[in-house]
Short mmCIF file of C-alpha atoms and ligand atoms in Angstrom, two decimals:
data_model
loop_
_atom_site.label_atom_id
_atom_site.label_comp_id
_atom_site.label_asym_id
_atom_site.label_seq_id
_atom_site.Cartn_x
_atom_site.Cartn_y
_atom_site.Cartn_z
CA MET I 290 -83.21 85.64 43.26
CA TYR I 291 -86.56 86.32 41.60
CA ASP I 292 -89.42 83.82 41.61
CA LEU I 293 -89.83 84.54 37.91
CA ILE I 294 -88.23 86.45 35.07
CA ILE I 295 -90.35 87.10 32.00
CA ILE I 296 -88.32 87.54 28.81
CA GLY I 297 -90.29 89.71 26.40
CA ALA I 298 -92.56 92.70 26.92
CA GLY I 299 -95.22 92.15 24.26
CA PRO I 300 -98.84 91.33 25.15
CA ALA I 301 -97.87 87.82 26.36
CA GLY I 302 -95.08 89.04 28.67
CA LEU I 303 -97.05 92.01 29.99
CA THR I 304 -100.08 89.84 30.77
CA ALA I 305 -97.85 87.28 32.47
CA SER I 306 -96.53 90.15 34.62
CA ILE I 307 -100.03 91.33 35.59
CA TYR I 308 -100.94 87.79 36.65
CA ALA I 309 -97.60 87.23 38.41
CA SER I 310 -98.20 90.37 40.49
CA CYS I 311 -101.72 89.27 41.35
CA LEU I 312 -100.33 85.87 42.41
CA GLY I 313 -97.70 87.52 44.60
CA LEU I 314 -94.68 86.37 42.56
CA LYS I 315 -91.50 88.44 42.87
CA HIS I 316 -90.72 89.00 39.22
CA LEU I 317 -89.07 91.08 36.54
CA VAL I 318 -89.92 91.69 32.88
CA ILE I 319 -87.01 92.18 30.47
CA GLY I 320 -87.99 93.32 26.98
CA LYS I 321 -86.07 94.58 23.98
CA VAL I 322 -89.02 96.55 22.57
CA ILE I 323 -91.71 97.40 25.09
CA GLY I 324 -95.09 96.45 23.62
CA GLY I 325 -93.59 94.05 21.07
CA GLN I 326 -95.17 93.65 17.64
CA MET I 327 -98.39 95.11 18.98
CA ILE I 328 -96.99 98.65 18.65
CA LEU I 329 -96.73 98.14 14.87
CA ALA I 330 -100.46 97.54 14.50
CA PRO I 331 -102.08 100.80 13.34
CA ASP I 332 -105.59 99.82 14.36
CA ILE I 333 -106.66 96.68 16.13
CA LEU I 334 -110.27 95.69 15.51
CA ASN I 335 -110.40 92.31 17.20
CA TYR I 336 -109.23 92.87 20.78
CA PRO I 337 -112.21 92.42 23.11
CA GLY I 338 -113.35 95.50 24.98
CA TYR I 339 -112.17 97.95 22.31
CA ASP I 340 -114.19 98.55 19.19
CA GLU I 341 -110.97 99.85 17.62
CA ILE I 342 -107.63 100.70 19.23
CA ASN I 343 -104.18 101.74 18.02
CA GLY I 344 -101.50 99.17 18.92
CA GLN I 345 -99.29 101.71 20.70
CA ASP I 346 -102.27 102.82 22.84
CA LEU I 347 -103.10 99.22 23.76
CA SER I 348 -99.46 98.64 24.65
CA ASN I 349 -99.35 101.79 26.83
CA ARG I 350 -102.42 100.58 28.69
CA MET I 351 -100.95 97.12 29.27
CA VAL I 352 -97.63 98.58 30.46
CA GLN I 353 -99.44 101.00 32.79
CA GLN I 354 -101.55 98.18 34.23
CA ALA I 355 -98.54 95.87 34.67
CA LYS I 356 -96.64 98.61 36.54
CA LYS I 357 -99.67 99.53 38.65
CA ARG I 358 -100.01 95.91 39.79
CA GLY I 359 -96.33 96.02 40.84
CA GLY I 360 -94.43 94.70 37.81
CA VAL I 361 -90.94 96.01 37.05
CA ILE I 362 -90.21 96.30 33.32
CA LEU I 363 -86.65 96.74 32.06
CA THR I 364 -85.68 97.67 28.51
CA ASP I 365 -82.81 95.32 27.75
CA SER I 366 -82.10 92.21 25.72
CA VAL I 367 -81.42 88.80 27.24
CA ILE I 368 -78.46 87.26 25.44
CA ASN I 369 -77.93 84.08 27.44
CA VAL I 370 -79.90 81.79 29.75
CA SER I 371 -78.19 79.00 31.69
CA GLN I 372 -79.26 76.59 34.39
CA ILE I 373 -77.93 77.02 37.94
CA GLU I 374 -78.67 74.99 41.05
CA GLU I 375 -81.53 77.20 42.24
CA GLY I 376 -82.98 77.94 38.81
CA PHE I 377 -81.69 80.09 35.95
CA LEU I 378 -79.03 82.73 35.33
CA LEU I 379 -79.79 85.37 32.70
CA LYS I 380 -77.23 87.65 31.09
CA THR I 381 -78.23 90.77 29.19
CA GLU I 382 -76.85 93.01 26.49
CA GLN I 383 -76.34 95.76 29.08
CA ASN I 384 -73.97 93.45 31.00
CA GLN I 385 -76.44 92.70 33.78
CA GLU I 386 -77.00 89.30 35.42
CA TYR I 387 -80.25 88.16 37.01
CA GLN I 388 -81.26 84.94 38.73
CA ALA I 389 -84.72 83.43 38.87
CA LYS I 390 -86.32 80.20 40.01
CA THR I 391 -88.44 80.08 36.83
CA ILE I 392 -88.62 81.80 33.47
CA ILE I 393 -91.35 82.56 30.96
CA LEU I 394 -90.11 83.03 27.42
CA ALA I 395 -92.43 85.46 25.59
CA THR I 396 -90.11 86.62 22.82
CA GLY I 397 -92.60 86.44 19.95
CA VAL I 398 -91.73 86.11 16.30
CA GLU I 399 -89.72 88.31 14.02
CA ARG I 400 -91.46 88.60 10.64
CA ARG I 401 -89.40 87.56 7.63
CA LYS I 402 -88.85 90.39 5.20
CA LEU I 403 -88.57 90.26 1.43
CA ASN I 404 -85.54 92.55 1.57
CA VAL I 405 -86.39 94.33 -1.66
CA PRO I 406 -86.16 98.06 -2.47
CA GLY I 407 -89.17 100.01 -1.19
CA GLU I 408 -90.18 97.46 1.48
CA ASN I 409 -88.96 99.47 4.46
CA GLU I 410 -90.01 102.83 3.01
CA TYR I 411 -93.61 101.68 2.45
CA THR I 412 -94.11 99.54 5.56
CA GLY I 413 -97.36 100.82 7.09
CA LYS I 414 -98.06 102.75 3.85
CA GLY I 415 -99.41 99.77 1.93
CA VAL I 416 -96.82 97.15 2.85
CA GLU I 417 -98.26 95.01 5.65
CA TYR I 418 -97.16 91.91 7.54
CA HIS I 419 -100.64 91.24 8.93
CA ALA I 420 -104.05 91.69 7.35
CA LYS I 421 -106.87 93.17 9.38
CA TRP I 422 -109.69 90.78 10.25
CA GLY I 423 -112.66 93.04 9.44
CA ARG I 424 -114.79 91.91 6.48
CA PHE I 425 -114.85 95.38 4.89
CA ASP I 426 -111.32 96.63 5.56
CA TYR I 427 -110.03 96.46 2.00
CA LEU I 428 -113.09 97.57 0.10
CA GLY I 429 -112.16 98.50 -3.46
CA LYS I 430 -108.42 97.77 -3.01
CA VAL I 431 -106.10 95.88 -5.32
CA ALA I 432 -103.81 93.69 -3.25
CA VAL I 433 -101.04 91.16 -3.63
CA VAL I 434 -100.11 88.56 -1.06
CA VAL I 435 -96.55 87.28 -1.18
CA GLY I 436 -96.13 83.69 0.05
CA GLY I 437 -97.62 80.27 -0.53
CA ALA I 438 -98.24 78.61 2.84
CA ASN I 439 -101.26 78.74 5.17
CA ALA I 440 -100.69 82.32 6.39
CA ALA I 441 -100.51 83.66 2.83
CA ALA I 442 -103.56 81.68 1.72
CA GLN I 443 -105.57 82.75 4.75
CA THR I 444 -104.60 86.39 4.18
CA ALA I 445 -105.69 86.18 0.54
CA VAL I 446 -109.08 84.79 1.62
CA GLN I 447 -109.45 87.39 4.38
CA VAL I 448 -108.53 90.32 2.13
CA GLY I 449 -110.52 88.82 -0.75
CA HIS I 450 -113.79 89.37 1.16
CA SER I 451 -113.64 93.08 0.45
CA ALA I 452 -110.81 93.80 -2.02
CA ASN I 453 -111.51 94.19 -5.75
CA LYS I 454 -108.67 91.86 -6.63
CA VAL I 455 -106.07 89.78 -4.81
CA THR I 456 -103.08 88.15 -6.49
CA ILE I 457 -101.04 85.57 -4.63
CA ILE I 458 -97.41 85.77 -5.70
CA TYR I 459 -95.48 82.62 -4.91
CA ARG I 460 -92.10 81.36 -6.02
CA GLY I 461 -93.25 77.73 -6.01
CA SER I 462 -95.44 76.07 -8.62
CA ASP I 463 -98.41 75.31 -6.32
CA LEU I 464 -99.68 76.60 -2.97
CA ARG I 465 -98.46 74.55 -0.04
CA CYS I 466 -101.42 75.34 2.20
CA ASP I 467 -104.24 73.22 3.62
CA GLU I 468 -106.92 72.05 1.18
CA VAL I 469 -109.57 74.13 2.92
CA TRP I 470 -107.76 77.35 1.95
CA LYS I 471 -107.26 76.15 -1.61
CA LYS I 472 -111.01 75.57 -1.79
CA HIS I 473 -111.83 79.06 -0.49
CA ILE I 474 -109.36 80.56 -2.97
CA SER I 475 -110.76 78.65 -5.93
CA GLU I 476 -114.30 79.68 -4.98
CA ASN I 477 -113.46 83.40 -4.98
CA PRO I 478 -113.14 84.72 -8.57
CA LYS I 479 -111.39 87.86 -7.25
CA ILE I 480 -108.35 85.82 -6.12
CA ASP I 481 -105.78 84.54 -8.59
CA GLU I 482 -102.26 83.15 -8.36
CA LEU I 483 -98.97 83.98 -10.01
CA TYR I 484 -96.60 81.05 -9.58
CA ASN I 485 -92.82 80.81 -10.03
CA SER I 486 -92.81 84.51 -9.27
CA SER I 487 -91.30 86.94 -6.80
CA VAL I 488 -91.52 90.65 -6.03
CA SER I 489 -88.29 92.47 -6.85
CA GLU I 490 -89.30 96.05 -6.03
CA ILE I 491 -92.06 98.01 -4.32
CA LYS I 492 -92.70 101.52 -5.61
CA GLY I 493 -94.91 104.37 -4.49
CA ASP I 494 -95.58 108.09 -4.59
CA GLY I 495 -93.84 108.78 -1.29
CA GLN I 496 -97.12 108.47 0.68
CA LYS I 497 -98.37 105.05 -0.36
CA VAL I 498 -97.61 102.00 -2.48
CA THR I 499 -98.67 102.31 -6.13
CA GLU I 500 -96.83 99.57 -7.99
CA ILE I 501 -94.68 96.46 -7.69
CA THR I 502 -92.29 94.74 -10.05
CA VAL I 503 -92.79 90.99 -10.40
CA LEU I 504 -90.24 88.59 -11.83
CA THR I 505 -91.58 85.33 -13.24
CA LYS I 506 -89.49 82.35 -14.22
CA ALA I 507 -90.70 81.14 -17.58
CA VAL I 508 -89.67 78.13 -19.66
CA GLN I 509 -85.97 77.29 -19.85
CA ASN I 510 -85.42 79.41 -16.74
CA GLN I 511 -85.87 82.68 -18.58
CA THR I 512 -87.17 85.45 -16.36
CA THR I 513 -89.80 87.96 -17.40
CA SER I 514 -90.50 91.18 -15.55
CA LYS I 515 -93.74 93.13 -15.30
CA ASN I 516 -95.17 95.95 -13.21
CA LEU I 517 -98.50 95.60 -11.40
CA ALA I 518 -100.52 98.54 -10.05
CA VAL I 519 -101.42 97.76 -6.42
CA ASP I 520 -102.64 99.45 -3.23
CA LYS I 521 -101.59 96.78 -0.74
CA VAL I 522 -98.70 94.32 -0.47
CA PHE I 523 -99.11 91.67 2.22
CA ILE I 524 -95.87 89.86 3.02
CA GLU I 525 -96.64 86.46 4.50
CA ILE I 526 -93.42 84.49 4.20
CA GLY I 527 -93.27 83.33 7.78
CA GLY I 528 -91.40 84.42 10.84
CA VAL I 529 -88.40 83.52 12.94
CA PRO I 530 -89.42 82.55 16.48
CA GLY I 531 -87.40 84.08 19.33
CA SER I 532 -86.65 80.64 20.72
CA ALA I 533 -82.86 80.43 20.19
CA LEU I 534 -82.23 81.52 23.80
CA LEU I 535 -83.62 78.23 25.05
CA ILE I 536 -81.51 75.94 22.85
CA PRO I 537 -78.73 75.55 25.48
CA LEU I 538 -81.34 74.44 28.04
CA GLY I 539 -82.42 71.55 25.82
CA VAL I 540 -85.98 72.78 25.39
CA THR I 541 -87.87 70.80 22.73
CA MET I 542 -88.92 72.70 19.62
CA ASP I 543 -91.08 71.86 16.62
CA PRO I 544 -89.53 71.69 13.12
CA GLY I 545 -90.14 75.43 12.62
CA GLY I 546 -88.18 76.34 15.76
CA PHE I 547 -91.31 77.18 17.79
CA ILE I 548 -91.36 75.86 21.36
CA ALA I 549 -93.15 72.57 21.88
CA ILE I 550 -95.38 72.36 24.93
CA ASP I 551 -97.62 69.80 26.53
CA GLU I 552 -101.33 70.23 27.14
CA LYS I 553 -100.54 72.27 30.26
CA LEU I 554 -98.37 74.74 28.27
CA ALA I 555 -95.27 73.41 30.02
CA THR I 556 -92.00 72.80 28.18
CA ASN I 557 -89.92 69.67 28.74
CA VAL I 558 -87.58 71.58 31.10
CA PRO I 559 -88.96 72.07 34.65
CA GLY I 560 -89.29 75.76 35.50
CA VAL I 561 -89.28 76.94 31.87
CA TYR I 562 -92.62 78.21 30.56
CA VAL I 563 -93.55 79.96 27.33
CA ALA I 564 -96.26 82.33 26.17
CA GLY I 565 -97.43 84.05 23.00
CA ASP I 566 -96.36 83.70 19.37
CA VAL I 567 -93.16 81.80 20.21
CA ILE I 568 -95.28 78.75 21.10
CA SER I 569 -95.82 76.02 18.54
CA HIS I 570 -98.69 76.86 16.16
CA ARG I 571 -100.70 73.97 17.54
CA TYR I 572 -101.47 76.23 20.50
CA SER I 573 -101.14 79.78 19.15
CA ILE I 574 -102.86 81.76 16.39
CA GLU I 575 -100.33 84.63 16.44
CA GLN I 576 -102.82 87.17 17.72
CA ILE I 577 -102.90 89.45 20.74
CA THR I 578 -105.78 87.53 22.30
CA SER I 579 -103.90 84.21 22.14
CA ALA I 580 -100.73 85.90 23.47
CA VAL I 581 -102.65 87.40 26.38
CA GLY I 582 -104.35 84.07 27.17
CA SER I 583 -101.13 82.08 27.21
CA GLY I 584 -99.37 84.81 29.26
CA ALA I 585 -102.00 84.47 31.97
CA ARG I 586 -101.82 80.69 31.85
CA ALA I 587 -98.00 80.62 31.99
CA ALA I 588 -97.93 82.85 35.10
CA SER I 589 -100.45 80.64 36.88
CA LEU I 590 -98.44 77.54 35.94
CA VAL I 591 -95.33 79.16 37.43
CA PHE I 592 -97.30 79.81 40.60
CA SER I 593 -98.37 76.14 40.84
CA PHE I 594 -94.84 74.97 40.03
CA LEU I 595 -93.30 77.07 42.81
CA LYS I 596 -95.96 75.97 45.29
CA GLN I 597 -95.27 72.33 44.43
CA GLN I 598 -91.58 72.87 45.19
CA THR I 599 -92.53 73.49 48.81
CA ALA I 600 -95.39 71.00 48.92
CA PRO I 601 -93.75 67.57 49.46
CA THR I 602 -93.52 67.98 53.23
CA LEU I 603 -97.17 68.94 53.49
CA TRP I 604 -98.22 66.09 51.20
CA GLY I 605 -96.07 63.67 53.18
CA SER I 606 -97.50 64.64 56.55
CA SER I 607 -101.12 64.56 55.32
CA GLN I 608 -100.59 61.09 53.86
CA ILE I 609 -99.08 59.87 57.11
CA ARG I 610 -102.05 61.24 59.03
CA ARG I 611 -104.51 59.56 56.65
CA GLY I 612 -102.67 56.24 57.03
C1 FAD N 111 -98.28 95.12 11.73
C2 FAD N 111 -98.94 94.13 12.66
C3 FAD N 111 -100.29 94.22 12.86
C4 FAD N 111 -100.92 93.31 13.72
N1 FAD N 111 -102.26 93.43 13.92
C5 FAD N 111 -102.88 92.62 14.80
C6 FAD N 111 -104.27 92.77 15.08
O1 FAD N 111 -104.95 93.62 14.50
N2 FAD N 111 -104.81 91.93 16.00
C7 FAD N 111 -104.09 90.97 16.65
O2 FAD N 111 -104.64 90.28 17.50
N3 FAD N 111 -102.78 90.80 16.39
C8 FAD N 111 -102.16 91.59 15.49
N4 FAD N 111 -100.82 91.42 15.24
C9 FAD N 111 -100.12 90.27 15.86
C10 FAD N 111 -99.76 90.57 17.31
O3 FAD N 111 -99.12 91.82 17.40
C11 FAD N 111 -98.88 89.45 17.84
O4 FAD N 111 -99.56 88.22 17.71
C12 FAD N 111 -98.56 89.67 19.32
O5 FAD N 111 -97.91 90.91 19.51
C13 FAD N 111 -97.67 88.54 19.87
O6 FAD N 111 -97.38 88.83 21.19
P1 FAD N 111 -96.12 88.22 21.94
O7 FAD N 111 -96.11 88.88 23.27
O8 FAD N 111 -96.13 86.77 21.84
O9 FAD N 111 -94.86 88.68 21.08
P2 FAD N 111 -94.36 90.09 20.59
O10 FAD N 111 -95.46 91.08 20.54
O11 FAD N 111 -93.59 89.82 19.35
O12 FAD N 111 -93.35 90.55 21.74
C14 FAD N 111 -92.11 89.91 21.90
C15 FAD N 111 -91.33 90.65 22.96
O13 FAD N 111 -90.11 89.95 23.21
C16 FAD N 111 -89.03 90.86 23.13
N5 FAD N 111 -87.80 90.12 22.88
C17 FAD N 111 -87.46 89.34 21.82
N6 FAD N 111 -86.25 88.80 22.03
C18 FAD N 111 -85.82 89.26 23.24
C19 FAD N 111 -84.65 89.06 24.02
N7 FAD N 111 -83.64 88.27 23.60
N8 FAD N 111 -84.54 89.68 25.20
C20 FAD N 111 -85.54 90.47 25.66
N9 FAD N 111 -86.65 90.69 24.97
C21 FAD N 111 -86.82 90.10 23.78
C22 FAD N 111 -89.49 91.84 22.06
O14 FAD N 111 -88.72 93.02 22.07
C23 FAD N 111 -90.91 92.05 22.55
O15 FAD N 111 -90.93 92.88 23.67
C24 FAD N 111 -100.18 92.31 14.38
C25 FAD N 111 -98.78 92.23 14.18
C26 FAD N 111 -98.17 93.12 13.32
C27 FAD N 111 -96.68 93.03 13.10
#
């Protein structure tokens, strides 16, 4: 019986492990992909302490630190979580069972893909699921952003600081983002929109993206097709949170399937905590810094929760003495 099992070995789970070790919690980290989404980031420019760092390097450092503090990290996938009298029973893909008094779910988000030809081949070679945050990262580039909600609009604005041209390609007939992003977009002459449109193919020269094919629905549902020369394709059509594991426990989720938490980051089920991108967007900005922050907070909440389990006797006796 562990004090805590952390499901997920991205920045949120690894930070939770570092804090759990420092707090003396007997714990285990179970992660499908060690390092999580972070290892897909070619260069991270906004993680404090590093002017610039490759995502795999940052992951290696976090893993090394978690192990040095005493964390045990297993590569496996949790397929089922159920409640038992003393806490939780976890079953994994490798047919293992583990028991813990508490759990932290840090399973992140799986990015939605367009599923069009060329997408996989050119991922990291012009096809991106996250824009960099530096003001000058896309100097001189011609980019398209696929999507029409806040993430797509924000990416267009971010990339539009430095790119020569940004086209938002959206299948709807108007952006469904906050007004503030619409304002930023309308104020930047380098950003335009292509509505009722979708990308049907991404092409390149083998090394990098050079062109995309766009289908646009015209009047009477006729579809026209055209090719656009581009350097960058940002796919911002949302993500699927890794929250399904907690459905059988009755954990409350927001309409997007992200885990709802109270102001203390606690879920509605005692002993179940969450960290990182899987948390409702009210509390997370889907960045490494926010994942790390919530991982630390979740581990310290687990510590307080476990201490409170043994506290009633102490509280009782002190109250009796005071009386
Ligand atoms: C290409 C790219 C570039 C990015 N660039 C930046 C950047 O420059 N700066 C920045 O701050 N952020 C960046 N991000 C975002 C950042 O990587 C994420 O916000 C962050 O990794 C979220 O951390 P997390 O720990 O919540 O989840 P994740 O990193 O997604 O980790 C989730 C973990 O849970 C595991 N998991 C899922 N389901 C299960 C299961 N059933 N059982 C066991 N394990 C499971 C996964 O394998 C993984 O280990 C980028 C993301 C991408 C994809």
